[in-house]
CSV table of C-alpha atoms in Angstrom, one decimal:
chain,number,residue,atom,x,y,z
A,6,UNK,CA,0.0,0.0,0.0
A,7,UNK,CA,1.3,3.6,-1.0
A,8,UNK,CA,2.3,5.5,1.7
A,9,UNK,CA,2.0,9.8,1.5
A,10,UNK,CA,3.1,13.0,3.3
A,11,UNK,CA,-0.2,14.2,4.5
A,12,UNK,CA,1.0,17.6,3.0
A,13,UNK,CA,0.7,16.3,-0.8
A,14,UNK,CA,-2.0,13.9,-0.1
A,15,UNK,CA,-4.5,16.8,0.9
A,16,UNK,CA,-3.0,20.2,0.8
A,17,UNK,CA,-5.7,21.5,3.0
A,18,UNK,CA,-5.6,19.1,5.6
A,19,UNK,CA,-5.3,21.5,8.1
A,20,UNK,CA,-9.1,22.4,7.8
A,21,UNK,CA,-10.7,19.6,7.0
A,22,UNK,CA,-8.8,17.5,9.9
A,23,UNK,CA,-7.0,19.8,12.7
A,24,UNK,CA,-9.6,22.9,12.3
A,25,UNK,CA,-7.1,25.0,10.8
A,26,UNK,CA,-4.2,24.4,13.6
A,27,UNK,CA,-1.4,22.1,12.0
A,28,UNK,CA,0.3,19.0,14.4
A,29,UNK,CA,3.7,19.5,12.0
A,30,UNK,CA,6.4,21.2,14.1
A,31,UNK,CA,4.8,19.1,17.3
A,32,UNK,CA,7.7,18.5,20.0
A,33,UNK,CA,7.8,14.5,20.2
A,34,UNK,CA,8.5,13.4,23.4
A,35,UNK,CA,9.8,10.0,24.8
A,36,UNK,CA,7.0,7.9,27.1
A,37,UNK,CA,5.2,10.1,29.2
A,38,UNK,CA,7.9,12.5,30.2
A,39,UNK,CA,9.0,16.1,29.3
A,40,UNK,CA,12.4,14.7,27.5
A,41,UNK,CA,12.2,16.2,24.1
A,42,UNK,CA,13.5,13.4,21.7
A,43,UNK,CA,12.8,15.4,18.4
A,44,UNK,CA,10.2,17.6,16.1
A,45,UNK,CA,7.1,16.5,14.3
A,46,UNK,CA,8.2,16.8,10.7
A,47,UNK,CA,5.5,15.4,9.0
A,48,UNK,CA,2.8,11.9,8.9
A,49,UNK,CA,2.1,9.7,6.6
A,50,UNK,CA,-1.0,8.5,5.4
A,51,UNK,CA,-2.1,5.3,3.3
A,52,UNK,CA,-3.8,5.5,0.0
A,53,UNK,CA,-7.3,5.9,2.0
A,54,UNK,CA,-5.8,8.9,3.9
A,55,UNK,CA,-5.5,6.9,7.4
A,56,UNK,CA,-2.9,8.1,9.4
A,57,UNK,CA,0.0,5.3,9.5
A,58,UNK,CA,3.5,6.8,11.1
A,59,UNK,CA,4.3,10.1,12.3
A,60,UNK,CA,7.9,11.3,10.7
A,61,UNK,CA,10.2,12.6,13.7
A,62,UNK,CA,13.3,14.8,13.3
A,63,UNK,CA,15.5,13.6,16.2
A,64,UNK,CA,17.6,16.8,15.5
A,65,UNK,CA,20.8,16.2,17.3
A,66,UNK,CA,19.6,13.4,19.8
A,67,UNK,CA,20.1,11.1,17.1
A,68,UNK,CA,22.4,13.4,14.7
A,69,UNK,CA,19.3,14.9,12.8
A,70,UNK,CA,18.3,11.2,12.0
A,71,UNK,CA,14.5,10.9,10.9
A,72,UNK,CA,12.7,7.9,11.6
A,73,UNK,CA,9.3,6.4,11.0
A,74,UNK,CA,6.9,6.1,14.6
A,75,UNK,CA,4.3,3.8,13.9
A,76,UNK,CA,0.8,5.9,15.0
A,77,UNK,CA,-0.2,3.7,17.3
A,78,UNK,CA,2.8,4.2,19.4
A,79,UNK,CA,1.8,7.7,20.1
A,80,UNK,CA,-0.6,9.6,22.0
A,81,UNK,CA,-1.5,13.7,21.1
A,82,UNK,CA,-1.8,16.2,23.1
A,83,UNK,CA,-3.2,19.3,21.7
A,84,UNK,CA,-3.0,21.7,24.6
A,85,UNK,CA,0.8,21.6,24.8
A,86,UNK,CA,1.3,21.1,21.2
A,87,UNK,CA,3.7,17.8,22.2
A,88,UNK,CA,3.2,13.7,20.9
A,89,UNK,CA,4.4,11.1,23.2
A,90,UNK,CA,6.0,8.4,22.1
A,91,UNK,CA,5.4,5.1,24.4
A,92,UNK,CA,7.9,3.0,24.7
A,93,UNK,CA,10.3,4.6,22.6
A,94,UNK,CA,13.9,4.1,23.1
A,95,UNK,CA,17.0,6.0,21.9
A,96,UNK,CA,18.6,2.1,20.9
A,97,UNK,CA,14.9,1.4,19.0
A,98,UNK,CA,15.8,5.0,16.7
A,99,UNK,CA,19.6,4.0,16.4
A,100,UNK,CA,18.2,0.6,15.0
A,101,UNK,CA,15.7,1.8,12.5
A,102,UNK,CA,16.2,2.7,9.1
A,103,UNK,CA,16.7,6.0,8.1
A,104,UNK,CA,13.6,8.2,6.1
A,105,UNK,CA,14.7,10.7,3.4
A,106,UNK,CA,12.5,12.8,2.3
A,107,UNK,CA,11.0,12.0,-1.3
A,108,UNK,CA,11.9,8.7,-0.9
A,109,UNK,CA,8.8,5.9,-1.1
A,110,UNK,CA,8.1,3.8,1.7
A,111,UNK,CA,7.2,0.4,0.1
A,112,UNK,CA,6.6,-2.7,2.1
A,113,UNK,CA,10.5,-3.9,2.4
A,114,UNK,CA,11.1,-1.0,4.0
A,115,UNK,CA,8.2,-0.9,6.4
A,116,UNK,CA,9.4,-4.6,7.2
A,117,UNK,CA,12.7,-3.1,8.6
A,118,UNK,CA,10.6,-0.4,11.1
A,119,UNK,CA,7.7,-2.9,12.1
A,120,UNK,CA,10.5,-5.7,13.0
A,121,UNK,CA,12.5,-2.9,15.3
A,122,UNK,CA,8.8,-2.0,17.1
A,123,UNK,CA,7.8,-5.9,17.6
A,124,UNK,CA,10.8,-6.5,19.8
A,125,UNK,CA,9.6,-6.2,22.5
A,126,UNK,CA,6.1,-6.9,22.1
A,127,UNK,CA,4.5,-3.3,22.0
A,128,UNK,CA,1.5,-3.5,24.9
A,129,UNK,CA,-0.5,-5.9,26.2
A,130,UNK,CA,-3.9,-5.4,24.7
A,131,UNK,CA,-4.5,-3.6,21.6
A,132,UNK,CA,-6.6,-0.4,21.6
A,133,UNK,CA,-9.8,-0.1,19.4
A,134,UNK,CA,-9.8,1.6,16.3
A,135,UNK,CA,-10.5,4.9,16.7
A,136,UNK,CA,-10.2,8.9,14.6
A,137,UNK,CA,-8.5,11.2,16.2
A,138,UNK,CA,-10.5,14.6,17.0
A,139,UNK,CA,-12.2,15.7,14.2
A,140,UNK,CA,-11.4,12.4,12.1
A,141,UNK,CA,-8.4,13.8,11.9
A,142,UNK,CA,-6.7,10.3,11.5
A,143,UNK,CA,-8.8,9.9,7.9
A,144,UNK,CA,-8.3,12.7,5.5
A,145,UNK,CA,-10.2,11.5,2.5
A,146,UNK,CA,-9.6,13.2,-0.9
A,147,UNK,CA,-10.8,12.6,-4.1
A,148,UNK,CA,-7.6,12.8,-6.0
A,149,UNK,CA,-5.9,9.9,-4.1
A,150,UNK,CA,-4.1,7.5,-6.1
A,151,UNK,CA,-5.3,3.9,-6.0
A,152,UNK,CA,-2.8,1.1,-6.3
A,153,UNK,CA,-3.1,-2.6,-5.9
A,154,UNK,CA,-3.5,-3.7,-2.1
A,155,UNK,CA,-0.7,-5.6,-0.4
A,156,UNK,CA,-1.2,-8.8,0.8
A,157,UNK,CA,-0.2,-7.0,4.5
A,158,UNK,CA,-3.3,-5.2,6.4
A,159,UNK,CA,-2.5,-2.5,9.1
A,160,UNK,CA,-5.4,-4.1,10.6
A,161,UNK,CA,-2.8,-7.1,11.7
A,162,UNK,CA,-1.3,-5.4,14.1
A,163,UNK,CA,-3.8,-3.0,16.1
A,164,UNK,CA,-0.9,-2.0,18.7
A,165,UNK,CA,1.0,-0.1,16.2
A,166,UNK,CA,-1.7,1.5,13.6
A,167,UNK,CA,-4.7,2.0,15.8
A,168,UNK,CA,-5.5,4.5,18.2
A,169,UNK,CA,-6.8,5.1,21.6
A,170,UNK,CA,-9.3,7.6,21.0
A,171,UNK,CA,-8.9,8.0,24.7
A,172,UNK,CA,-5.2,9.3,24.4
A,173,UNK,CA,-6.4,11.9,22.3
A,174,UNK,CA,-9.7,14.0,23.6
A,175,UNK,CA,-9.6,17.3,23.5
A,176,UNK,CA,-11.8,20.5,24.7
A,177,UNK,CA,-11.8,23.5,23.7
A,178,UNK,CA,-12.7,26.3,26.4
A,179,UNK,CA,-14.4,29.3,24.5
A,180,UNK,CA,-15.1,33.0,25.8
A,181,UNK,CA,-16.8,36.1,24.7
A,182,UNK,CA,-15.3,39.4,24.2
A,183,UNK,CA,-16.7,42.9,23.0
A,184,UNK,CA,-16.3,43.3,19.8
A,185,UNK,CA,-16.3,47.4,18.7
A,186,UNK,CA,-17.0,48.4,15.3
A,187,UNK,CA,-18.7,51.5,13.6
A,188,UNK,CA,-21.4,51.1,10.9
A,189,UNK,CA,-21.6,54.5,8.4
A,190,UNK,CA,-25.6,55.0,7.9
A,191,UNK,CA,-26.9,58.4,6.5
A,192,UNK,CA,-28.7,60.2,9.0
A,193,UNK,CA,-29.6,63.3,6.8
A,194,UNK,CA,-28.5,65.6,3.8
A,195,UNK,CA,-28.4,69.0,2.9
A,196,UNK,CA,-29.4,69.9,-1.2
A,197,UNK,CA,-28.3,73.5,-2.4
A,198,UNK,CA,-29.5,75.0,-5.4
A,199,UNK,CA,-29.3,78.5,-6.8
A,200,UNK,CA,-32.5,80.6,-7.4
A,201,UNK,CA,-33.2,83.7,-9.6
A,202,UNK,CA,-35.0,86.9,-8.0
A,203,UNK,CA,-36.2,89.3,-10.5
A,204,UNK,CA,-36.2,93.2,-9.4
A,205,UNK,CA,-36.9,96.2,-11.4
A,206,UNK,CA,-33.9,98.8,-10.8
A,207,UNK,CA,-34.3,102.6,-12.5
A,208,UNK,CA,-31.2,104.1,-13.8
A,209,UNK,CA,-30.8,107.8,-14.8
A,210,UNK,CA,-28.7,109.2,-17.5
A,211,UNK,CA,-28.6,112.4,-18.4
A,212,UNK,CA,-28.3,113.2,-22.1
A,213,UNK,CA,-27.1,116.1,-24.3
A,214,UNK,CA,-28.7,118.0,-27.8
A,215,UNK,CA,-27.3,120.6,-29.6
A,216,UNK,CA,-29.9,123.5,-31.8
A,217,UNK,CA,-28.6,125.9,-33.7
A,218,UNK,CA,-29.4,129.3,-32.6
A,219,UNK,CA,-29.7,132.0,-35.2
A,220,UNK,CA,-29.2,135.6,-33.7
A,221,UNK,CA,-29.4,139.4,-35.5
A,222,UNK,CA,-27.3,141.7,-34.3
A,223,UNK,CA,-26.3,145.6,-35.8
A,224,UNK,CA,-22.4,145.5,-36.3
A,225,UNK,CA,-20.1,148.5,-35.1
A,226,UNK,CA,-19.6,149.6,-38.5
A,227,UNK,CA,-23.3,149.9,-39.9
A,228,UNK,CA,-23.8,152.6,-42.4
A,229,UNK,CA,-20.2,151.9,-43.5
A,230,UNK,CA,-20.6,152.1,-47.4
A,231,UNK,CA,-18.8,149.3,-49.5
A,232,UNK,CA,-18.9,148.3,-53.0
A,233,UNK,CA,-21.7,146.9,-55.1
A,234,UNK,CA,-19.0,143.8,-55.5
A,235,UNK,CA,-17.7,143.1,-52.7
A,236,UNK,CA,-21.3,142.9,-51.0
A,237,UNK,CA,-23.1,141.3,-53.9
A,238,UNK,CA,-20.5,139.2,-55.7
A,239,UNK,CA,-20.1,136.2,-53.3
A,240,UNK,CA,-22.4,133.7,-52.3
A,241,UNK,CA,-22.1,132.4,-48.9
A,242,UNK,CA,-23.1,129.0,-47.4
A,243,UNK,CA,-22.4,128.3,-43.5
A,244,UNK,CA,-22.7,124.2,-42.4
A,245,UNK,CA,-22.8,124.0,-38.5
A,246,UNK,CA,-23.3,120.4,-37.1
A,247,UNK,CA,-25.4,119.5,-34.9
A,248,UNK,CA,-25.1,116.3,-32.0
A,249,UNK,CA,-27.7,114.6,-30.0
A,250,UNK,CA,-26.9,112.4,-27.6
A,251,UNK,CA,-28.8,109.3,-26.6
A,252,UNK,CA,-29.1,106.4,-23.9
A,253,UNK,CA,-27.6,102.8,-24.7
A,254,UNK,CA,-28.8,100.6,-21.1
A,255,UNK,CA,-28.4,97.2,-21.2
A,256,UNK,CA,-27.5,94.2,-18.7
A,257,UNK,CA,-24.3,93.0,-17.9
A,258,UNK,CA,-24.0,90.2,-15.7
A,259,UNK,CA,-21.2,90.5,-12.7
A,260,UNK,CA,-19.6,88.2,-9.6
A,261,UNK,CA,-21.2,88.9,-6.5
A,262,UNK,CA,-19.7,86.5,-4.3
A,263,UNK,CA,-19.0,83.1,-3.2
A,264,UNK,CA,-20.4,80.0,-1.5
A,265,UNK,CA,-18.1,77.9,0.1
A,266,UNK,CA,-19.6,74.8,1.2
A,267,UNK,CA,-17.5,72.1,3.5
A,268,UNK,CA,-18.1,69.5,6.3
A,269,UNK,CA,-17.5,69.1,9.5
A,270,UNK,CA,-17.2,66.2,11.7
A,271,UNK,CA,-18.2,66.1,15.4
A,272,UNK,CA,-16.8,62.9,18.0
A,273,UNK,CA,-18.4,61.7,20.6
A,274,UNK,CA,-17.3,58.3,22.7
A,275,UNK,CA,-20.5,55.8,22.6
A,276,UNK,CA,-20.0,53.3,26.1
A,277,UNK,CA,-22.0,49.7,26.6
A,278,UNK,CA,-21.9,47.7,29.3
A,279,UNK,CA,-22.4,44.1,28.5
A,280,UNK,CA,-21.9,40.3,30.6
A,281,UNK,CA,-19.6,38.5,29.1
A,282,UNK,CA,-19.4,34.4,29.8
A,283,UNK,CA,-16.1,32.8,30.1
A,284,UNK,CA,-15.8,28.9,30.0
A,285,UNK,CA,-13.2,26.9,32.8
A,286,UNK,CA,-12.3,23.8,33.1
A,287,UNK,CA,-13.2,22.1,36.2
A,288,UNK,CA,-10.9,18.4,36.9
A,289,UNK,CA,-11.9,15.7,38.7
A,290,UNK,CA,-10.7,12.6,39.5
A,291,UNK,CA,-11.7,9.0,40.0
A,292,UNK,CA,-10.1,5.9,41.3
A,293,UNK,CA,-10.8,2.8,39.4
């Protein structure tokens, strides 16, 4: 059976099986203690996206060596972001073959791990199969490849591929907070328009005509005899122009002034007062 990195077999495994945390990056620790024996690197799932061995990064407790942890040999812990290892021993990872990454796991080398895990027997009684929160042991996808079974069944040995759903409960403890946001909403608006006011304005201007005025007067030097010629030989013709003026009114639009129009904003602080509920955990305990 065809063994994958959980990453390529479902690249959104987080979601569908760890509700969008990720178990990769995990400190693995050794039995039930606090001894850090390496990192989480990544798990391996059959061809029906089971869960099959966790890949673990010994870093320098093994000299970076990464070996193979059969998933049944482990138990989860969520809150503290750790996997235990049971019964793991530092002469079991010197022993076991080494995992490269890219390389395929095919049933020779699964051979090599399983016979390092089966001595010693791995516990007494073998656990019921079980998914891990949120069937987070089966990631199903569509676009998993399907290749000829192998006469070997994961189901023949429940102490290394199955799980204690026991081992691997979690609860989540929720709370409520205030949450402050604004919402914009129009509470109003103000239209301006220009208008036309008709008025009736008088304007004076004062205008000019010219007459001609004719006038008869008796020169100094009446009487004063002069030739038949001189007063009868020329015809005389006087032009004198005369000017009127007159009024030109018309309109003439002109800038009066300006409207400036602008906002302005004004803050207040709104205050609520609200109960908020907080979940705790309360432990108990009870002999068997």
């Amino acid at each position: 059976m065809l063994l994958y990195k959980i990453e390529d077999f479902n690249p959104s495994y987080r979601e569908v099986a760890f509700d969008g945390e990720d178990i990769k990056g995990f400190d693995v620790c050794a039995g039930n203690t606090d001894e850090k024996i390496g990192t989480l690197d990544t798990v391996l799932v059959d061809e029906t996206g089971r869960f099959r061995y966790f890949v673990v990064d010994t870093g320098v407790w093994i000299f970076g060596k990464k070996v193979l942890v059969p998933i049944g040999l482990c138990r989860i812990d969520f809150n503290t972001g750790r996997v235990y290892a049971r019964s793991l021993q530092k002469q079991q990872v010197e022993n076991l073959a080494r995992y490269e990454n890219g390389m395929v796991v095919d049933y020779d080398y699964e051979e090599q791990v399983r016979r390092v895990y089966r001595t010693p027997t791995v516990g007494a009684s073998a656990p019921v199969e079980a998914s891990l929160p949120l069937e987070a042991s089966r990631i199903v996808t569509a676009s998993a490849p399907v290749s000829v079974p192998a006469p070997y069944s994961y189901e023949q040995e429940p102490e290394l591929y199955q799980m204690n759903e026991q081992d691997h409960q979690k609860i989540r403890l929720y709370e409520e907070r205030l949450i402050a946001d604004k919402t914009r909403q129009k509470t109003g608006e103000v239209i301006i328009n220009k208008r036309v006011e008709t008025e009736t304005a008088k304007v004076s201007v004062p205008v000019a005509k010219e007459r001609a005025v004719i006038e008869h007067v008796t020169p100094e030097n009446a009487g004063t005899p002069v030739s038949a010629e001189a007063a009868f030989g020329q015809q005389e013709t006087v032009h004198m122009e005369l000017h009127e003026e007159t009024a030109d009114i018309k309109k003439q639009a002109f800038l009066r002034e300006e409207v400036k129009i602008r906002k302005e904003v004004e803050k207040d602080t709104v205050e609520s007062t609200e109960t908020l509920r907080r979940e705790k955990l309360d432990l108990s305990a009870e002999d068997c």
